[in-house]
Amino acid sequence: MATLVAPLLALALLLIQAPAVLAGDVVTLQLAWMPLLGLDLALRLDGLALLFALLILGIGTLILYYSGDYLSADEDDGRFLAYMMLFMASMLGIVVADNLLLLWLFWELTSIASFLLIGFWGSHSDARRGARMALTVTSAGGLALLAGFLLLGQAAGSFALGEVLAAGDAIRASDHYPLIVALVLVGAFTKSAQFPFHFWLPHAMAAPTPVSAYLHSATMVKAGVFLMARLNPALGDTALWSLCLTLTGLTTLLYGAWFALLERDLKGLLAFSTVSHLGLITLLLGLGSPLALAAATFHILNHATFKAALFLGAGIIDHETGTRDLDRLGALWSMMPLTGTLTLLAGAAMAGLPPFNGFLSKEMLLGESLETDVLGTLSVIIPLLVLLGATLSVAYSLRLMWRLFFAAPRRSREQKALPPMAVHDPAPGLLAPGLSLAALSLLVGLFPMALAAPLVQAASWAVQGEATLELHLTLWHGLNWPLAMSLLAIAGGVVALRQHRRLAQIAALFSPRDASRSFEAAVLRVIKASLWLTQRLETGSLQRYQALLILCALAMAGIGLVKLDTLTGAAGMQSLDAMLVLGAALTVFAAISSALSHRWRLVSILMLSVVGLMVSLAFVRFSAPDLALTQLSVEVVTMILMILALFFLPQRPPLLVSGRRILRDLVLATALGLVTAMLNYALLTRERPAIADYFLRESVPGGGGANVVNVILVDFRGFDTFGEITVLTLAGLATFGLLHGLKLFMPAGNVEGIRWSPQRYPLILAVISQLLLPLALLVSVNIFLRGHNQPGGGFVAGLITATALILQYMARGHAWTRTRLPISYPIVAVSGLAVALATGLGSWLFGYPFLTSAFGHFHLPLIGDIELATAMLFDLGVFLAVVGATLMILVNLGRVTTIHRPSLEEP
Amino acid sequence: MEALFSLVVGVLTASGVYLLLRARTFPVIIGLSLLSYAVNLFLFSSGGLRTNAAPVIGASLAPTDPLPHALVLTAIVIGFAMTAFVVILAVRARSELGSDHVDGQHGEEEGPR
């Protein structure tokens, strides 16, 4: 019961604002949320919002009270109440939202809450199916609605509801108007179960009955009609709008009423009747006259009261008797007089009998249907069809009351053998909410001016967009056409009830067309199609994925080329010389050989190294000394790595591939190569805008270094470099994991079967490497120190150091080197990262942003004037990380062959 | 000269892609390396192909665009890290699957285990 505090508090707050709203004011609250998207946390309380908020909170309170007794003790009522509160909050959000996007957000939230509540008894398959169906239909409608809202916001120039409603003329004049109407109506019709989207609502009856009473009759399904009413000032008052609403409303009214008459399930009958009444409200909104709009809002109120009461009564009967089958139930009046009173009161209101509230709004509908000219001269059929609908609704309402309480139950032979049902009225906790709602429908019918008129009037002002209508509601209008039609409907209803068996026989002549079955079939087809596509795409073959990826790349690059008018741009070409031609020829030869000789793996690697060398030379030629140095040192390390790997991989794999596959790959490769070459050529022959000037200008004053590339790396873009050395270190650390517990299969000899040389560490190499080590370290220190002003820097120096150390391992073996160089490379790499990070963080101490650098000139004896920058400290971090990571990778792979295997415990 | 440069980049791409589509891990690694050469050269060329214009202040009168150089330098080092990782992954894969096929098919045909 503690749950009731929140809705009651909200209700009290609402009532404080009510007098102002009833006088025609609009209470608003604005909080900017995402102003760039036009999404504000804006709330508005006008007459329409007040009407709905009262329904949501009032009926919500009663139903929460009812649920306390309805759910049995072993059910998870915490979860149930949480879902109900979620729904209540989002539904309130819909009605008070003052921003289209906000409204949509709450709209979707109600769909989710509805899904959770329909599927509350998730162990039943019909609950799961009904929940899925409701979610699919309403959220598909929600997407259409979002599209409609986006267009609407564009046409109105704002997403704020107030401005949208004021911009009605501009919206109706915009080109997108028909599309907006179509999309918004799809959203509204799916939510309000209008034909042909009605089918999810009867299936939603798998939910616990309080949910059906609250969501699927009183509130959520009204969100659709709320939306149409809300947007009426912006979208309404056109032929398209009235026609869509009138026709859909009429069809739904008749369709729902007919199936309600035939339905055997108690809740199913109520569900179809809800569909029918929602159609009635849509029809009234479509008729569009001030009085019709007032009748629509009045009927929203009336339907919510009597239908919620009926559902609560149905819940009691289901709860007490254990069945909802109308044919098995009967003669309950003597056993359940209070439940009977409840159902008779509310059922009479549903039938539209005087003096109940349903009678008042139905009279208004009948009156308006006589006045309308929506269908031109064909409008005469509207009152006739409305009369038919009214007759049917009297018939199914009478049938409900008659079968439940007075008719004798029809039982099969076995059931007759059982003792007759002994049931009784439930505890007051279950009865009170329904009885009070039923009493309310009677009281509103008796005293409409006092109880409903101000509220309905304020609401209809909001729907109409102007506060002109003076509403008069009375039970007695004098002898007129609507009264005659009402009497006719009642008489017709009684006749239809008496002839029910014959009507059922007529209905049985038509094959039952269950919309839900075609829905399920469509869902199955979609699943099958996506399964088919997935199986085509996901074959588990990496080669196939590669080929598809390359095809996509080809298509994207091709699009780029199609957009070019001429391949050769305005800048033209520079002249060639012999060196360039020679270099290009060598590169092309080496690249193609490397590709063709891939089965002779050593040859392939050698050819690859030629390509790498030529690329370094290209960097030298085209003014990139830093790149040349880096490429050259990376090249050395990569080659060592690949030759090591070759040792562990098959040396001459068998040829297991068809000619067709080779042809396909050749075509793909050539095509992508061609497209790349053309793109590159097109790029090279055009003038390119560059931001180089900034770096060239700022390098010395801003970074304190003349080597602009190095300054960019350690200063301007230092953060990128930091990320990069992190990746490098991670790759190094990953080798520990990947090589941990590796099963070995080391070949004893080469591919021709010649055994490896027994002399593992050749003497000459050992001597030379020992001589080279100090020299190499000297070079790398030099390159490191000069890096800020001349080509060089931490990357290159690190790679040179790493190569020099690796040479020791190769010449002397792991054990020998390890005893003389007991350094843990993971620690080196990580401390490199730490140094770089500390340098970056250091600038915070001086109040500068991360990685701001400082520099100054110092005079050192012997070496001379030297410029020291904090960037150099950062470069030291880079140096350490590169040395550590490179050695981790190479040494780990190399020592797999020895007894000092890498393992996860070590680093 | 530009045409020749583009031709070289195209050939490197084509060779790399052909090797990427092979079924064994080793050619795929070589192919990745070739493709990174191609990509690096492509990126590098976006700064223009100029001789004697190193982006070192004071070394040349009109230095070339240093930004592609910095980008490519980063790419070379990251490329090395990636190659190293893939190489070791290939070694591990052969040890786990008994084959150097990229899909782990076809058992080992040669060499002692």
PDB file of N, CA, C and O in Angstrom, chain A residues 88 121 147 195 253 281 283 288 330 336 394 414 422 462 492 494-495 576 599 656 758 799 802 848 869 904:
ATOM      1  N   MET A  88       3.045   4.093 -15.292  1.00  0.00           N
ATOM      2  CA  MET A  88       2.276   5.273 -14.885  1.00  0.00           C
ATOM      3  C   MET A  88       3.086   6.542 -15.138  1.00  0.00           C
ATOM      4  O   MET A  88       2.580   7.527 -15.693  1.00  0.00           O
ATOM      5  N   TRP A 121       3.488 -12.938 -16.725  1.00  0.00           N
ATOM      6  CA  TRP A 121       3.488 -14.387 -16.471  1.00  0.00           C
ATOM      7  C   TRP A 121       4.260 -15.050 -17.606  1.00  0.00           C
ATOM      8  O   TRP A 121       3.681 -15.698 -18.477  1.00  0.00           O
ATOM      9  N   ALA A 147       9.637   9.371 -37.154  1.00  0.00           N
ATOM     10  CA  ALA A 147       9.862   9.970 -38.471  1.00  0.00           C
ATOM     11  C   ALA A 147       8.873  11.109 -38.693  1.00  0.00           C
ATOM     12  O   ALA A 147       9.242  12.201 -39.164  1.00  0.00           O
ATOM     13  N   PHE A 195      -8.112  -0.468 -36.669  1.00  0.00           N
ATOM     14  CA  PHE A 195      -8.049  -1.370 -37.807  1.00  0.00           C
ATOM     15  C   PHE A 195      -7.084  -0.793 -38.834  1.00  0.00           C
ATOM     16  O   PHE A 195      -7.129   0.397 -39.097  1.00  0.00           O
ATOM     17  N   LEU A 253     -14.871   0.763 -35.315  1.00  0.00           N
ATOM     18  CA  LEU A 253     -16.069   0.710 -34.468  1.00  0.00           C
ATOM     19  C   LEU A 253     -16.904  -0.526 -34.787  1.00  0.00           C
ATOM     20  O   LEU A 253     -17.277  -1.299 -33.892  1.00  0.00           O
ATOM     21  N   ILE A 281     -14.049   6.935 -30.733  1.00  0.00           N
ATOM     22  CA  ILE A 281     -13.391   8.207 -30.395  1.00  0.00           C
ATOM     23  C   ILE A 281     -12.667   8.756 -31.627  1.00  0.00           C
ATOM     24  O   ILE A 281     -12.726   9.958 -31.925  1.00  0.00           O
ATOM     25  N   LEU A 283     -13.447   8.270 -34.684  1.00  0.00           N
ATOM     26  CA  LEU A 283     -14.492   8.788 -35.581  1.00  0.00           C
ATOM     27  C   LEU A 283     -14.897  10.198 -35.164  1.00  0.00           C
ATOM     28  O   LEU A 283     -14.995  11.109 -35.997  1.00  0.00           O
ATOM     29  N   GLY A 288     -14.711  16.283 -36.315  1.00  0.00           N
ATOM     30  CA  GLY A 288     -13.977  17.537 -36.235  1.00  0.00           C
ATOM     31  C   GLY A 288     -14.743  18.771 -35.818  1.00  0.00           C
ATOM     32  O   GLY A 288     -14.125  19.810 -35.588  1.00  0.00           O
ATOM     33  N   GLY A 330     -22.288 -18.641 -15.691  1.00  0.00           N
ATOM     34  CA  GLY A 330     -23.710 -18.331 -15.750  1.00  0.00           C
ATOM     35  C   GLY A 330     -24.322 -18.364 -14.368  1.00  0.00           C
ATOM     36  O   GLY A 330     -23.720 -18.917 -13.425  1.00  0.00           O
ATOM     37  N   MET A 336     -22.922 -13.884  -6.429  1.00  0.00           N
ATOM     38  CA  MET A 336     -22.043 -12.712  -6.365  1.00  0.00           C
ATOM     39  C   MET A 336     -22.855 -11.446  -6.622  1.00  0.00           C
ATOM     40  O   MET A 336     -22.671 -10.794  -7.659  1.00  0.00           O
ATOM     41  N   VAL A 394     -24.969  -2.369 -27.868  1.00  0.00           N
ATOM     42  CA  VAL A 394     -26.016  -2.758 -26.919  1.00  0.00           C
ATOM     43  C   VAL A 394     -26.073  -4.282 -26.835  1.00  0.00           C
ATOM     44  O   VAL A 394     -26.135  -4.865 -25.737  1.00  0.00           O
ATOM     45  N   GLU A 414     -19.215 -34.138 -18.871  1.00  0.00           N
ATOM     46  CA  GLU A 414     -18.282 -34.382 -17.755  1.00  0.00           C
ATOM     47  C   GLU A 414     -18.405 -33.281 -16.711  1.00  0.00           C
ATOM     48  O   GLU A 414     -18.338 -33.526 -15.509  1.00  0.00           O
ATOM     49  N   ALA A 422     -19.424 -23.205  -6.464  1.00  0.00           N
ATOM     50  CA  ALA A 422     -19.829 -22.512  -5.255  1.00  0.00           C
ATOM     51  C   ALA A 422     -18.890 -21.331  -5.095  1.00  0.00           C
ATOM     52  O   ALA A 422     -17.745 -21.491  -4.675  1.00  0.00           O
ATOM     53  N   ALA A 462      -8.461  22.630 -25.581  1.00  0.00           N
ATOM     54  CA  ALA A 462      -7.092  22.301 -25.978  1.00  0.00           C
ATOM     55  C   ALA A 462      -7.086  21.544 -27.304  1.00  0.00           C
ATOM     56  O   ALA A 462      -6.207  21.740 -28.141  1.00  0.00           O
ATOM     57  N   GLY A 492     -32.873  -2.900 -31.223  1.00  0.00           N
ATOM     58  CA  GLY A 492     -32.090  -3.752 -32.128  1.00  0.00           C
ATOM     59  C   GLY A 492     -31.162  -4.652 -31.347  1.00  0.00           C
ATOM     60  O   GLY A 492     -30.963  -5.828 -31.683  1.00  0.00           O
ATOM     61  N   VAL A 494     -31.523  -5.834 -28.324  1.00  0.00           N
ATOM     62  CA  VAL A 494     -32.250  -6.937 -27.695  1.00  0.00           C
ATOM     63  C   VAL A 494     -32.554  -8.023 -28.721  1.00  0.00           C
ATOM     64  O   VAL A 494     -32.339  -9.222 -28.473  1.00  0.00           O
ATOM     65  N   VAL A 495     -32.985  -7.587 -29.929  1.00  0.00           N
ATOM     66  CA  VAL A 495     -33.281  -8.558 -30.991  1.00  0.00           C
ATOM     67  C   VAL A 495     -32.023  -9.347 -31.334  1.00  0.00           C
ATOM     68  O   VAL A 495     -32.026 -10.574 -31.434  1.00  0.00           O
ATOM     69  N   LEU A 576      60.908  12.751 -64.744  1.00  0.00           N
ATOM     70  CA  LEU A 576      61.506  11.520 -64.221  1.00  0.00           C
ATOM     71  C   LEU A 576      63.013  11.564 -64.353  1.00  0.00           C
ATOM     72  O   LEU A 576      63.553  12.327 -65.143  1.00  0.00           O
ATOM     73  N   ARG A 599      55.088 -19.638 -51.738  1.00  0.00           N
ATOM     74  CA  ARG A 599      55.270 -20.990 -51.228  1.00  0.00           C
ATOM     75  C   ARG A 599      56.733 -21.275 -50.926  1.00  0.00           C
ATOM     76  O   ARG A 599      57.049 -22.178 -50.165  1.00  0.00           O
ATOM     77  N   LEU A 656      46.984 -26.447 -52.294  1.00  0.00           N
ATOM     78  CA  LEU A 656      45.647 -27.027 -52.100  1.00  0.00           C
ATOM     79  C   LEU A 656      44.592 -26.089 -52.651  1.00  0.00           C
ATOM     80  O   LEU A 656      43.611 -25.806 -52.008  1.00  0.00           O
ATOM     81  N   PRO A 758      75.375 -28.030 -36.405  1.00  0.00           N
ATOM     82  CA  PRO A 758      75.485 -28.306 -34.970  1.00  0.00           C
ATOM     83  C   PRO A 758      76.075 -27.122 -34.212  1.00  0.00           C
ATOM     84  O   PRO A 758      75.867 -26.986 -33.008  1.00  0.00           O
ATOM     85  N   LEU A 799      64.804   1.618 -31.657  1.00  0.00           N
ATOM     86  CA  LEU A 799      64.906   0.468 -32.560  1.00  0.00           C
ATOM     87  C   LEU A 799      66.352   0.059 -32.762  1.00  0.00           C
ATOM     88  O   LEU A 799      66.675  -1.136 -32.820  1.00  0.00           O
ATOM     89  N   ALA A 802      67.495  -1.776 -29.705  1.00  0.00           N
ATOM     90  CA  ALA A 802      66.883  -3.102 -29.676  1.00  0.00           C
ATOM     91  C   ALA A 802      67.604  -4.039 -30.632  1.00  0.00           C
ATOM     92  O   ALA A 802      67.899  -5.195 -30.301  1.00  0.00           O
ATOM     93  N   TYR A 848      49.466  23.953 -16.501  1.00  0.00           N
ATOM     94  CA  TYR A 848      49.248  23.890 -17.943  1.00  0.00           C
ATOM     95  C   TYR A 848      48.485  22.617 -18.292  1.00  0.00           C
ATOM     96  O   TYR A 848      48.485  21.661 -17.528  1.00  0.00           O
ATOM     97  N   ALA A 869      64.508  20.116 -23.556  1.00  0.00           N
ATOM     98  CA  ALA A 869      63.062  20.385 -23.481  1.00  0.00           C
ATOM     99  C   ALA A 869      62.412  19.251 -22.701  1.00  0.00           C
ATOM    100  O   ALA A 869      62.931  18.133 -22.688  1.00  0.00           O
ATOM    101  N   LEU A 904      53.584 -17.057 -18.298  1.00  0.00           N
ATOM    102  CA  LEU A 904      52.754 -15.970 -17.787  1.00  0.00           C
ATOM    103  C   LEU A 904      53.209 -15.516 -16.410  1.00  0.00           C
ATOM    104  O   LEU A 904      52.940 -14.405 -16.006  1.00  0.00           O
TER     105      LEU A 904
END
